[in-house]
Short mmCIF file of N, CA, C and O in Angstrom, two decimals:
data_model
loop_
_atom_site.label_atom_id
_atom_site.label_comp_id
_atom_site.label_asym_id
_atom_site.label_seq_id
_atom_site.Cartn_x
_atom_site.Cartn_y
_atom_site.Cartn_z
N UNK A 1 0.82 -1.19 0.00
CA UNK A 1 0.00 0.00 0.00
C UNK A 1 0.87 1.26 0.00
O UNK A 1 0.37 2.34 -0.16
N UNK A 2 2.13 1.12 0.20
CA UNK A 2 3.03 2.29 0.27
C UNK A 2 2.82 3.22 -0.90
O UNK A 2 2.77 2.79 -2.04
N UNK A 3 2.71 4.51 -0.59
CA UNK A 3 2.59 5.52 -1.61
C UNK A 3 1.19 5.71 -2.17
O UNK A 3 0.96 6.63 -2.92
N UNK A 4 0.27 4.80 -1.84
CA UNK A 4 -1.09 4.93 -2.37
C UNK A 4 -1.79 6.10 -1.69
O UNK A 4 -1.67 6.31 -0.49
N UNK A 5 -2.52 6.86 -2.45
CA UNK A 5 -3.22 8.00 -1.90
C UNK A 5 -4.68 7.67 -1.66
O UNK A 5 -5.19 6.67 -2.17
N UNK A 6 -5.33 8.54 -0.93
CA UNK A 6 -6.74 8.35 -0.61
C UNK A 6 -7.53 8.33 -1.92
O UNK A 6 -7.44 9.24 -2.71
N UNK A 7 -8.31 7.30 -2.13
CA UNK A 7 -9.10 7.16 -3.33
C UNK A 7 -10.05 6.01 -3.18
O UNK A 7 -10.30 5.53 -2.08
N UNK A 8 -10.56 5.54 -4.29
CA UNK A 8 -11.60 4.51 -4.29
C UNK A 8 -11.18 3.25 -3.54
O UNK A 8 -11.93 2.72 -2.73
N UNK A 9 -9.97 2.76 -3.79
CA UNK A 9 -9.55 1.51 -3.17
C UNK A 9 -8.70 1.67 -1.94
O UNK A 9 -8.19 0.70 -1.40
N UNK A 10 -8.52 2.91 -1.48
CA UNK A 10 -7.61 3.15 -0.36
C UNK A 10 -8.03 2.40 0.90
O UNK A 10 -7.23 1.70 1.51
N UNK A 11 -9.28 2.53 1.32
CA UNK A 11 -9.74 1.88 2.55
C UNK A 11 -9.62 0.37 2.43
O UNK A 11 -9.18 -0.29 3.38
N UNK A 12 -9.97 -0.18 1.27
CA UNK A 12 -9.87 -1.63 1.08
C UNK A 12 -8.43 -2.10 1.22
O UNK A 12 -8.16 -3.11 1.86
N UNK A 13 -7.49 -1.36 0.63
CA UNK A 13 -6.08 -1.72 0.71
C UNK A 13 -5.57 -1.65 2.15
O UNK A 13 -4.85 -2.53 2.61
N UNK A 14 -5.96 -0.60 2.86
CA UNK A 14 -5.56 -0.47 4.26
C UNK A 14 -6.13 -1.60 5.09
O UNK A 14 -5.41 -2.26 5.86
N UNK A 15 -7.41 -1.86 4.95
CA UNK A 15 -8.07 -2.90 5.75
C UNK A 15 -7.49 -4.28 5.46
O UNK A 15 -7.41 -5.13 6.35
N UNK A 16 -7.03 -4.52 4.24
CA UNK A 16 -6.42 -5.80 3.89
C UNK A 16 -5.08 -5.99 4.60
O UNK A 16 -4.68 -7.12 4.86
N UNK A 17 -4.42 -4.90 4.92
CA UNK A 17 -3.14 -4.99 5.63
C UNK A 17 -3.29 -5.19 7.13
O UNK A 17 -2.45 -5.79 7.77
N UNK A 18 -4.35 -4.65 7.71
CA UNK A 18 -4.53 -4.69 9.16
C UNK A 18 -4.89 -6.09 9.64
O UNK A 18 -5.60 -6.84 8.97
N UNK A 19 -4.40 -6.41 10.84
CA UNK A 19 -4.66 -7.71 11.46
C UNK A 19 -5.69 -7.53 12.57
O UNK A 19 -5.37 -7.06 13.66
N UNK A 20 -6.92 -7.90 12.31
CA UNK A 20 -8.00 -7.80 13.29
C UNK A 20 -8.02 -9.06 14.14
O UNK A 20 -7.60 -10.13 13.70
N UNK A 21 -8.54 -8.95 15.37
CA UNK A 21 -8.64 -10.12 16.24
C UNK A 21 -9.83 -11.00 15.81
O UNK A 21 -10.50 -10.71 14.81
N UNK A 22 -10.07 -12.05 16.56
CA UNK A 22 -11.12 -13.01 16.21
C UNK A 22 -12.52 -12.39 16.24
O UNK A 22 -13.46 -12.92 15.66
N UNK A 23 -12.67 -11.25 16.89
CA UNK A 23 -13.96 -10.54 16.92
C UNK A 23 -14.04 -9.46 15.84
O UNK A 23 -15.01 -8.71 15.79
N UNK A 24 -13.00 -9.36 15.02
CA UNK A 24 -12.99 -8.36 13.95
C UNK A 24 -12.61 -6.98 14.44
O UNK A 24 -12.96 -5.98 13.81
N UNK A 25 -11.87 -6.91 15.55
CA UNK A 25 -11.50 -5.63 16.15
C UNK A 25 -9.99 -5.46 16.19
O UNK A 25 -9.23 -6.43 16.17
N UNK A 26 -9.57 -4.21 16.31
CA UNK A 26 -8.15 -3.86 16.43
C UNK A 26 -8.05 -2.73 17.45
O UNK A 26 -8.88 -1.82 17.46
N UNK A 27 -7.07 -2.80 18.38
CA UNK A 27 -6.94 -1.72 19.37
C UNK A 27 -6.45 -0.44 18.72
O UNK A 27 -5.63 -0.46 17.79
N UNK A 28 -6.98 0.68 19.21
CA UNK A 28 -6.63 2.00 18.67
C UNK A 28 -6.32 2.95 19.82
O UNK A 28 -7.14 3.13 20.72
N UNK A 29 -5.15 3.52 19.79
CA UNK A 29 -4.73 4.50 20.78
C UNK A 29 -4.95 5.88 20.20
O UNK A 29 -4.52 6.16 19.08
N UNK A 30 -5.63 6.75 20.96
CA UNK A 30 -5.83 8.14 20.54
C UNK A 30 -4.82 9.02 21.25
O UNK A 30 -4.71 8.99 22.48
N UNK A 31 -4.07 9.79 20.47
CA UNK A 31 -3.02 10.66 21.00
C UNK A 31 -3.24 12.07 20.47
O UNK A 31 -3.45 12.27 19.27
N UNK A 32 -3.20 13.05 21.38
CA UNK A 32 -3.33 14.45 20.97
C UNK A 32 -2.14 14.79 20.09
O UNK A 32 -0.98 14.63 20.49
N UNK A 33 -2.41 15.25 18.88
CA UNK A 33 -1.35 15.41 17.87
C UNK A 33 -0.32 16.47 18.20
O UNK A 33 0.84 16.32 17.85
N UNK A 34 -0.68 17.53 18.90
CA UNK A 34 0.31 18.59 19.14
C UNK A 34 1.09 18.41 20.44
O UNK A 34 2.25 18.77 20.52
N UNK A 35 0.47 17.82 21.45
CA UNK A 35 1.16 17.66 22.74
C UNK A 35 1.76 16.28 22.94
O UNK A 35 2.62 16.09 23.80
N UNK A 36 1.27 15.29 22.18
CA UNK A 36 1.74 13.92 22.36
C UNK A 36 1.05 13.19 23.49
O UNK A 36 1.34 12.02 23.75
N UNK A 37 0.11 13.85 24.17
CA UNK A 37 -0.59 13.23 25.30
C UNK A 37 -1.44 12.05 24.81
O UNK A 37 -2.21 12.17 23.87
N UNK A 38 -1.27 10.90 25.48
CA UNK A 38 -2.09 9.73 25.18
C UNK A 38 -3.42 9.91 25.89
O UNK A 38 -3.47 10.09 27.12
N UNK A 39 -4.51 9.88 25.13
CA UNK A 39 -5.82 10.20 25.69
C UNK A 39 -6.66 8.98 26.01
O UNK A 39 -7.37 8.94 27.02
N UNK A 40 -6.62 7.97 25.16
CA UNK A 40 -7.48 6.81 25.41
C UNK A 40 -7.08 5.63 24.53
O UNK A 40 -6.34 5.79 23.56
N UNK A 41 -7.61 4.48 24.90
CA UNK A 41 -7.50 3.26 24.11
C UNK A 41 -8.92 2.78 23.87
O UNK A 41 -9.73 2.72 24.80
N UNK A 42 -9.23 2.46 22.63
CA UNK A 42 -10.55 1.93 22.30
C UNK A 42 -10.36 0.90 21.19
O UNK A 42 -9.23 0.56 20.84
N UNK A 43 -11.44 0.42 20.64
CA UNK A 43 -11.40 -0.62 19.62
C UNK A 43 -12.04 -0.11 18.34
O UNK A 43 -13.00 0.65 18.38
N UNK A 44 -11.51 -0.57 17.22
CA UNK A 44 -12.07 -0.21 15.92
C UNK A 44 -12.36 -1.48 15.13
O UNK A 44 -11.66 -2.49 15.25
N UNK A 45 -13.40 -1.40 14.32
CA UNK A 45 -13.76 -2.46 13.37
C UNK A 45 -13.45 -1.93 11.98
O UNK A 45 -13.15 -0.74 11.79
N UNK A 46 -13.56 -2.79 10.99
CA UNK A 46 -13.36 -2.33 9.61
C UNK A 46 -14.35 -1.21 9.28
O UNK A 46 -13.98 -0.21 8.66
N UNK A 47 -15.59 -1.37 9.72
CA UNK A 47 -16.62 -0.36 9.45
C UNK A 47 -16.28 0.97 10.11
O UNK A 47 -16.45 2.03 9.51
N UNK A 48 -15.80 0.93 11.36
CA UNK A 48 -15.48 2.19 12.04
C UNK A 48 -14.25 2.86 11.42
O UNK A 48 -14.18 4.09 11.37
N UNK A 49 -13.32 2.08 10.92
CA UNK A 49 -12.15 2.65 10.24
C UNK A 49 -12.59 3.33 8.94
O UNK A 49 -12.17 4.45 8.64
N UNK A 50 -13.45 2.66 8.20
CA UNK A 50 -13.97 3.27 6.96
C UNK A 50 -14.65 4.60 7.25
O UNK A 50 -14.43 5.60 6.57
N UNK A 51 -15.51 4.61 8.28
CA UNK A 51 -16.22 5.86 8.61
C UNK A 51 -15.25 6.94 9.05
O UNK A 51 -15.39 8.10 8.68
N UNK A 52 -14.26 6.58 9.86
CA UNK A 52 -13.25 7.55 10.31
C UNK A 52 -12.53 8.16 9.12
O UNK A 52 -12.36 9.38 9.06
N UNK A 53 -12.10 7.33 8.19
CA UNK A 53 -11.38 7.84 7.02
C UNK A 53 -12.26 8.71 6.13
O UNK A 53 -11.80 9.72 5.60
N UNK A 54 -13.53 8.35 6.00
CA UNK A 54 -14.39 9.13 5.11
C UNK A 54 -14.89 10.42 5.75
O UNK A 54 -15.03 11.44 5.08
N UNK A 55 -15.13 10.40 7.08
CA UNK A 55 -15.68 11.58 7.75
C UNK A 55 -14.61 12.53 8.27
O UNK A 55 -14.86 13.72 8.43
N UNK A 56 -13.43 11.99 8.60
CA UNK A 56 -12.38 12.81 9.21
C UNK A 56 -12.53 12.95 10.71
O UNK A 56 -11.75 13.64 11.36
N UNK A 57 -13.53 12.28 11.27
CA UNK A 57 -13.75 12.26 12.73
C UNK A 57 -13.75 10.82 13.19
O UNK A 57 -14.29 9.94 12.51
N UNK A 58 -13.16 10.58 14.37
CA UNK A 58 -12.95 9.21 14.82
C UNK A 58 -14.25 8.53 15.24
O UNK A 58 -15.05 9.10 15.98
N UNK A 59 -14.40 7.33 14.74
CA UNK A 59 -15.52 6.46 15.06
C UNK A 59 -14.92 5.15 15.56
O UNK A 59 -14.00 4.61 14.93
N UNK A 60 -15.39 4.66 16.69
CA UNK A 60 -14.90 3.41 17.26
C UNK A 60 -15.99 2.35 17.21
O UNK A 60 -17.12 2.61 16.82
N UNK A 61 -15.64 1.16 17.68
CA UNK A 61 -16.61 0.09 17.89
C UNK A 61 -16.79 -0.06 19.40
O UNK A 61 -15.82 -0.26 20.13
N UNK A 62 -18.00 0.10 19.88
CA UNK A 62 -18.29 -0.07 21.30
C UNK A 62 -18.55 -1.54 21.58
O UNK A 62 -19.54 -2.11 21.10
N UNK A 63 -17.67 -2.16 22.34
CA UNK A 63 -17.85 -3.58 22.69
C UNK A 63 -19.05 -3.76 23.59
O UNK A 63 -19.75 -4.76 23.50
N UNK A 64 -19.30 -2.80 24.49
CA UNK A 64 -20.42 -2.95 25.42
C UNK A 64 -21.77 -2.80 24.73
O UNK A 64 -22.73 -3.48 25.09
N UNK A 65 -21.85 -1.95 23.72
CA UNK A 65 -23.12 -1.76 22.99
C UNK A 65 -23.23 -2.63 21.75
O UNK A 65 -24.31 -2.79 21.20
N UNK A 66 -22.09 -3.12 21.26
CA UNK A 66 -22.09 -3.92 20.05
C UNK A 66 -22.47 -3.11 18.82
O UNK A 66 -23.15 -3.61 17.92
N UNK A 67 -22.00 -1.85 18.77
CA UNK A 67 -22.34 -0.98 17.65
C UNK A 67 -21.27 0.10 17.47
O UNK A 67 -20.40 0.26 18.32
N UNK A 68 -21.38 0.83 16.36
CA UNK A 68 -20.47 1.94 16.14
C UNK A 68 -20.64 2.98 17.23
O UNK A 68 -21.75 3.20 17.72
N UNK A 69 -19.54 3.60 17.59
CA UNK A 69 -19.53 4.65 18.61
C UNK A 69 -18.83 5.86 18.01
O UNK A 69 -17.62 5.87 17.85
N UNK A 70 -19.60 6.81 17.61
CA UNK A 70 -19.08 8.03 17.01
C UNK A 70 -18.67 8.97 18.14
O UNK A 70 -19.52 9.61 18.74
N UNK A 71 -17.39 9.01 18.40
CA UNK A 71 -16.87 9.76 19.54
C UNK A 71 -17.37 11.20 19.52
O UNK A 71 -17.19 11.91 18.54
N UNK A 72 -18.04 11.60 20.59
CA UNK A 72 -18.52 12.96 20.73
C UNK A 72 -19.85 13.25 20.06
O UNK A 72 -20.29 14.39 20.03
N UNK A 73 -20.50 12.22 19.54
CA UNK A 73 -21.75 12.42 18.80
C UNK A 73 -22.81 13.14 19.64
O UNK A 73 -23.53 13.99 19.14
N UNK A 74 -22.89 12.81 20.92
CA UNK A 74 -23.88 13.46 21.77
C UNK A 74 -23.30 14.55 22.65
O UNK A 74 -23.97 15.50 22.98
N UNK A 75 -22.01 14.43 23.02
CA UNK A 75 -21.40 15.39 23.93
C UNK A 75 -20.74 16.56 23.21
O UNK A 75 -20.50 17.60 23.82
N UNK A 76 -20.38 16.35 21.96
CA UNK A 76 -19.62 17.37 21.24
C UNK A 76 -18.12 17.24 21.46
O UNK A 76 -17.33 17.99 20.91
N UNK A 77 -17.69 16.25 22.25
CA UNK A 77 -16.28 16.04 22.55
C UNK A 77 -15.66 15.14 21.46
O UNK A 77 -15.27 14.02 21.71
N UNK A 78 -15.59 15.69 20.27
CA UNK A 78 -15.17 14.92 19.10
C UNK A 78 -13.66 14.81 18.99
O UNK A 78 -12.91 15.57 19.61
N UNK A 79 -13.24 13.85 18.17
CA UNK A 79 -11.83 13.66 17.87
C UNK A 79 -11.66 13.82 16.36
O UNK A 79 -12.09 12.97 15.58
N UNK A 80 -11.04 14.92 15.96
CA UNK A 80 -10.77 15.16 14.54
C UNK A 80 -9.50 14.40 14.18
O UNK A 80 -8.46 14.56 14.81
N UNK A 81 -9.60 13.56 13.18
CA UNK A 81 -8.47 12.76 12.75
C UNK A 81 -7.45 13.63 12.01
O UNK A 81 -7.79 14.33 11.06
N UNK A 82 -6.21 13.59 12.47
CA UNK A 82 -5.10 14.26 11.80
C UNK A 82 -4.31 13.24 10.99
O UNK A 82 -3.97 13.46 9.84
N UNK A 83 -4.06 12.09 11.61
CA UNK A 83 -3.27 11.06 10.94
C UNK A 83 -3.58 9.71 11.56
O UNK A 83 -3.75 9.60 12.78
N UNK A 84 -3.66 8.66 10.74
CA UNK A 84 -3.82 7.29 11.21
C UNK A 84 -2.52 6.56 10.93
O UNK A 84 -2.04 6.56 9.79
N UNK A 85 -1.95 5.97 11.96
CA UNK A 85 -0.73 5.17 11.83
C UNK A 85 -1.04 3.76 12.31
O UNK A 85 -1.96 3.55 13.10
N UNK A 86 -0.24 2.80 11.87
CA UNK A 86 -0.37 1.45 12.42
C UNK A 86 1.02 0.85 12.58
O UNK A 86 1.98 1.27 11.93
N UNK A 87 1.10 -0.11 13.49
CA UNK A 87 2.41 -0.62 13.91
C UNK A 87 2.98 -1.64 12.92
O UNK A 87 2.33 -2.04 11.95
N UNK A 88 4.21 -2.08 13.21
CA UNK A 88 4.96 -2.97 12.33
C UNK A 88 4.31 -4.34 12.17
O UNK A 88 4.55 -5.02 11.18
N UNK A 89 3.50 -4.77 13.14
CA UNK A 89 2.81 -6.05 13.05
C UNK A 89 1.42 -5.90 12.45
O UNK A 89 0.68 -6.88 12.35
N UNK A 90 1.02 -4.69 12.13
CA UNK A 90 -0.28 -4.38 11.53
C UNK A 90 -1.45 -4.73 12.44
O UNK A 90 -2.56 -4.93 11.97
N UNK A 91 -1.19 -4.76 13.77
CA UNK A 91 -2.26 -5.19 14.68
C UNK A 91 -2.61 -4.16 15.76
O UNK A 91 -3.26 -4.48 16.76
N UNK A 92 -2.19 -2.91 15.58
CA UNK A 92 -2.54 -1.83 16.50
C UNK A 92 -2.50 -0.52 15.73
O UNK A 92 -1.65 -0.32 14.85
N UNK A 93 -3.44 0.36 16.07
CA UNK A 93 -3.57 1.65 15.39
C UNK A 93 -3.23 2.77 16.36
O UNK A 93 -3.57 2.71 17.54
N UNK A 94 -2.58 3.79 15.84
CA UNK A 94 -2.32 5.02 16.57
C UNK A 94 -3.03 6.13 15.81
O UNK A 94 -2.76 6.35 14.63
N UNK A 95 -3.95 6.81 16.49
CA UNK A 95 -4.70 7.91 15.89
C UNK A 95 -4.15 9.22 16.43
O UNK A 95 -4.22 9.46 17.63
N UNK A 96 -3.58 10.04 15.57
CA UNK A 96 -3.18 11.38 15.97
C UNK A 96 -4.39 12.25 15.73
O UNK A 96 -4.92 12.30 14.60
N UNK A 97 -4.86 12.91 16.79
CA UNK A 97 -6.15 13.60 16.73
C UNK A 97 -6.06 14.99 17.34
O UNK A 97 -5.10 15.33 18.03
N UNK A 98 -7.08 15.77 17.09
CA UNK A 98 -7.35 16.99 17.84
C UNK A 98 -8.60 16.71 18.65
O UNK A 98 -9.69 16.50 18.08
N UNK A 99 -8.47 16.66 19.96
CA UNK A 99 -9.57 16.36 20.87
C UNK A 99 -10.28 17.64 21.28
O UNK A 99 -9.65 18.61 21.67
N UNK A 100 -11.60 17.61 21.20
CA UNK A 100 -12.43 18.71 21.71
C UNK A 100 -13.02 18.24 23.03
O UNK A 100 -13.72 17.23 23.07
N UNK A 101 -12.74 18.94 24.12
CA UNK A 101 -13.25 18.56 25.44
C UNK A 101 -12.54 17.34 25.98
O UNK A 101 -11.53 16.89 25.43
N UNK A 102 -13.06 16.77 27.07
CA UNK A 102 -12.44 15.61 27.68
C UNK A 102 -12.60 14.36 26.81
O UNK A 102 -13.60 14.21 26.12
N UNK A 103 -11.61 13.48 26.86
CA UNK A 103 -11.67 12.22 26.10
C UNK A 103 -12.27 11.09 26.93
O UNK A 103 -12.87 10.17 26.39
N UNK A 104 -12.11 11.14 28.24
CA UNK A 104 -12.50 10.04 29.13
C UNK A 104 -13.97 10.13 29.55
O UNK A 104 -14.49 11.23 29.76
N UNK A 105 -14.60 8.97 29.72
CA UNK A 105 -16.00 8.96 30.18
C UNK A 105 -16.14 9.43 31.62
O UNK A 105 -17.24 9.72 32.07
N UNK A 106 -15.01 9.56 32.35
CA UNK A 106 -15.04 10.12 33.71
C UNK A 106 -14.95 11.64 33.67
O UNK A 106 -14.84 12.28 34.71
N UNK A 107 -14.97 12.18 32.48
CA UNK A 107 -14.93 13.62 32.23
C UNK A 107 -13.54 14.22 32.48
O UNK A 107 -13.41 15.41 32.75
N UNK A 108 -12.51 13.38 32.37
CA UNK A 108 -11.14 13.85 32.47
C UNK A 108 -10.56 13.97 31.07
O UNK A 108 -11.01 13.32 30.14
N UNK A 109 -9.54 14.78 30.93
CA UNK A 109 -8.88 14.99 29.65
C UNK A 109 -8.41 13.67 29.03
O UNK A 109 -8.54 13.45 27.85
N UNK A 110 -7.84 12.80 29.87
CA UNK A 110 -7.29 11.52 29.40
C UNK A 110 -7.83 10.38 30.24
O UNK A 110 -8.06 10.53 31.45
N UNK A 111 -7.99 9.23 29.62
CA UNK A 111 -8.36 8.02 30.37
C UNK A 111 -7.20 7.55 31.24
O UNK A 111 -7.41 6.83 32.21
N UNK A 112 -5.99 7.96 30.90
CA UNK A 112 -4.80 7.56 31.64
C UNK A 112 -4.49 8.59 32.72
O UNK A 112 -3.45 9.25 32.71
N UNK A 113 -5.40 8.69 33.68
CA UNK A 113 -5.27 9.71 34.73
C UNK A 113 -4.84 9.12 36.07
O UNK A 113 -4.81 9.83 37.06
N UNK A 114 -4.50 7.86 36.09
CA UNK A 114 -4.00 7.22 37.32
C UNK A 114 -2.55 6.83 37.12
O UNK A 114 -2.15 6.38 36.06
N UNK A 115 -1.75 7.01 38.17
CA UNK A 115 -0.34 6.64 38.11
C UNK A 115 0.04 5.92 39.40
O UNK A 115 -0.59 6.13 40.44
N UNK A 116 1.05 5.10 39.30
CA UNK A 116 1.59 4.42 40.47
C UNK A 116 2.92 5.07 40.79
O UNK A 116 3.84 5.07 39.96
N UNK A 117 2.98 5.66 41.98
CA UNK A 117 4.20 6.34 42.44
C UNK A 117 4.49 5.91 43.86
O UNK A 117 3.61 5.96 44.72
N UNK A 118 5.73 5.51 44.06
CA UNK A 118 6.19 5.13 45.40
C UNK A 118 5.23 4.17 46.09
O UNK A 118 4.88 4.32 47.26
N UNK A 119 4.78 3.17 45.32
CA UNK A 119 3.95 2.12 45.89
C UNK A 119 2.50 2.47 46.14
O UNK A 119 1.79 1.75 46.84
N UNK A 120 2.02 3.58 45.57
CA UNK A 120 0.60 3.92 45.74
C UNK A 120 0.06 4.54 44.46
O UNK A 120 0.79 5.05 43.63
N UNK A 121 -1.26 4.49 44.33
CA UNK A 121 -1.93 5.04 43.16
C UNK A 121 -2.27 6.50 43.43
O UNK A 121 -2.79 6.85 44.50
N UNK A 122 -1.96 7.35 42.46
CA UNK A 122 -2.32 8.76 42.54
C UNK A 122 -3.16 9.13 41.33
O UNK A 122 -2.98 8.57 40.25
N UNK A 123 -4.07 10.05 41.53
CA UNK A 123 -4.90 10.58 40.46
C UNK A 123 -4.24 11.85 39.93
O UNK A 123 -3.95 12.77 40.70
N UNK A 124 -4.02 11.91 38.63
CA UNK A 124 -3.29 13.02 38.03
C UNK A 124 -4.14 14.26 37.76
O UNK A 124 -3.61 15.36 37.73
N UNK A 125 -5.43 14.07 37.52
CA UNK A 125 -6.27 15.23 37.22
C UNK A 125 -7.71 14.97 37.64
O UNK A 125 -8.18 13.85 37.65
N UNK A 126 -8.37 16.03 37.99
CA UNK A 126 -9.78 15.96 38.38
C UNK A 126 -10.67 15.99 37.14
O UNK A 126 -10.25 16.45 36.08
N UNK A 127 -11.92 15.56 37.29
CA UNK A 127 -12.85 15.67 36.16
C UNK A 127 -13.08 17.12 35.79
O UNK A 127 -13.03 18.01 36.64
N UNK A 128 -13.32 17.35 34.50
CA UNK A 128 -13.65 18.69 34.04
C UNK A 128 -15.11 18.97 34.39
O UNK A 128 -15.88 18.08 34.70
N UNK A 129 -15.49 20.22 34.32
CA UNK A 129 -16.82 20.65 34.74
C UNK A 129 -17.93 20.32 33.76
O UNK A 129 -19.08 20.25 34.14
N UNK A 130 -17.61 20.10 32.48
CA UNK A 130 -18.66 19.83 31.50
C UNK A 130 -19.40 18.55 31.82
O UNK A 130 -18.84 17.60 32.36
N UNK A 131 -20.67 18.51 31.48
CA UNK A 131 -21.51 17.36 31.75
C UNK A 131 -21.48 16.43 30.55
O UNK A 131 -21.67 16.87 29.42
N UNK A 132 -21.24 15.15 30.79
CA UNK A 132 -21.20 14.15 29.72
C UNK A 132 -22.51 13.39 29.70
O UNK A 132 -23.06 13.06 30.73
N UNK A 133 -22.99 13.08 28.54
CA UNK A 133 -24.20 12.28 28.43
C UNK A 133 -23.84 10.81 28.52
O UNK A 133 -22.76 10.40 28.10
N UNK A 134 -24.73 9.99 29.05
CA UNK A 134 -24.46 8.54 29.14
C UNK A 134 -24.21 7.90 27.77
O UNK A 134 -23.47 6.96 27.66
N UNK A 135 -24.82 8.45 26.71
CA UNK A 135 -24.65 7.89 25.38
C UNK A 135 -23.23 8.03 24.85
O UNK A 135 -22.82 7.31 23.96
N UNK A 136 -22.46 8.97 25.39
CA UNK A 136 -21.10 9.19 24.90
C UNK A 136 -20.06 8.45 25.72
O UNK A 136 -18.89 8.53 25.45
N UNK A 137 -20.49 7.73 26.70
CA UNK A 137 -19.54 7.00 27.54
C UNK A 137 -19.20 5.67 26.89
O UNK A 137 -20.08 4.93 26.46
N UNK A 138 -17.93 5.36 26.86
CA UNK A 138 -17.47 4.14 26.19
C UNK A 138 -17.96 2.90 26.91
O UNK A 138 -18.49 1.99 26.31
N UNK A 139 -17.71 2.81 28.20
CA UNK A 139 -18.09 1.64 28.95
C UNK A 139 -17.29 0.41 28.58
O UNK A 139 -17.59 -0.69 29.00
N UNK A 140 -16.28 0.56 27.78
CA UNK A 140 -15.47 -0.60 27.38
C UNK A 140 -14.29 -0.71 28.32
O UNK A 140 -13.21 -0.76 28.04
#
């Protein structure tokens, strides 16, 4: 697929390279493109990848709901796709994004808000003030 540009067969060529698990899913890490902050880990299906590429906004597969999950569809906390990368084994995706609002269903900027320091767990940031709708929570 090297050098191929976005066009009619682009998504098909990309999807043929990716290694999905037995459930047809692949892990996807969302990273803020300008700061490098890792915001969340979610799952994508072939259908959600197609929608992400065509819309320019990230769409995941919700394992808990068994359906597409258009990030920010109800809350407005969308993820604009800047770049999609995948690893050397073709079995993990890195999404460079511009995040609007918090990424985590706990209303924090990042899902990775807990750290282990000196033998104890610390919380790195408090929830933001905006109200999240239950429909926008991953639950995965």
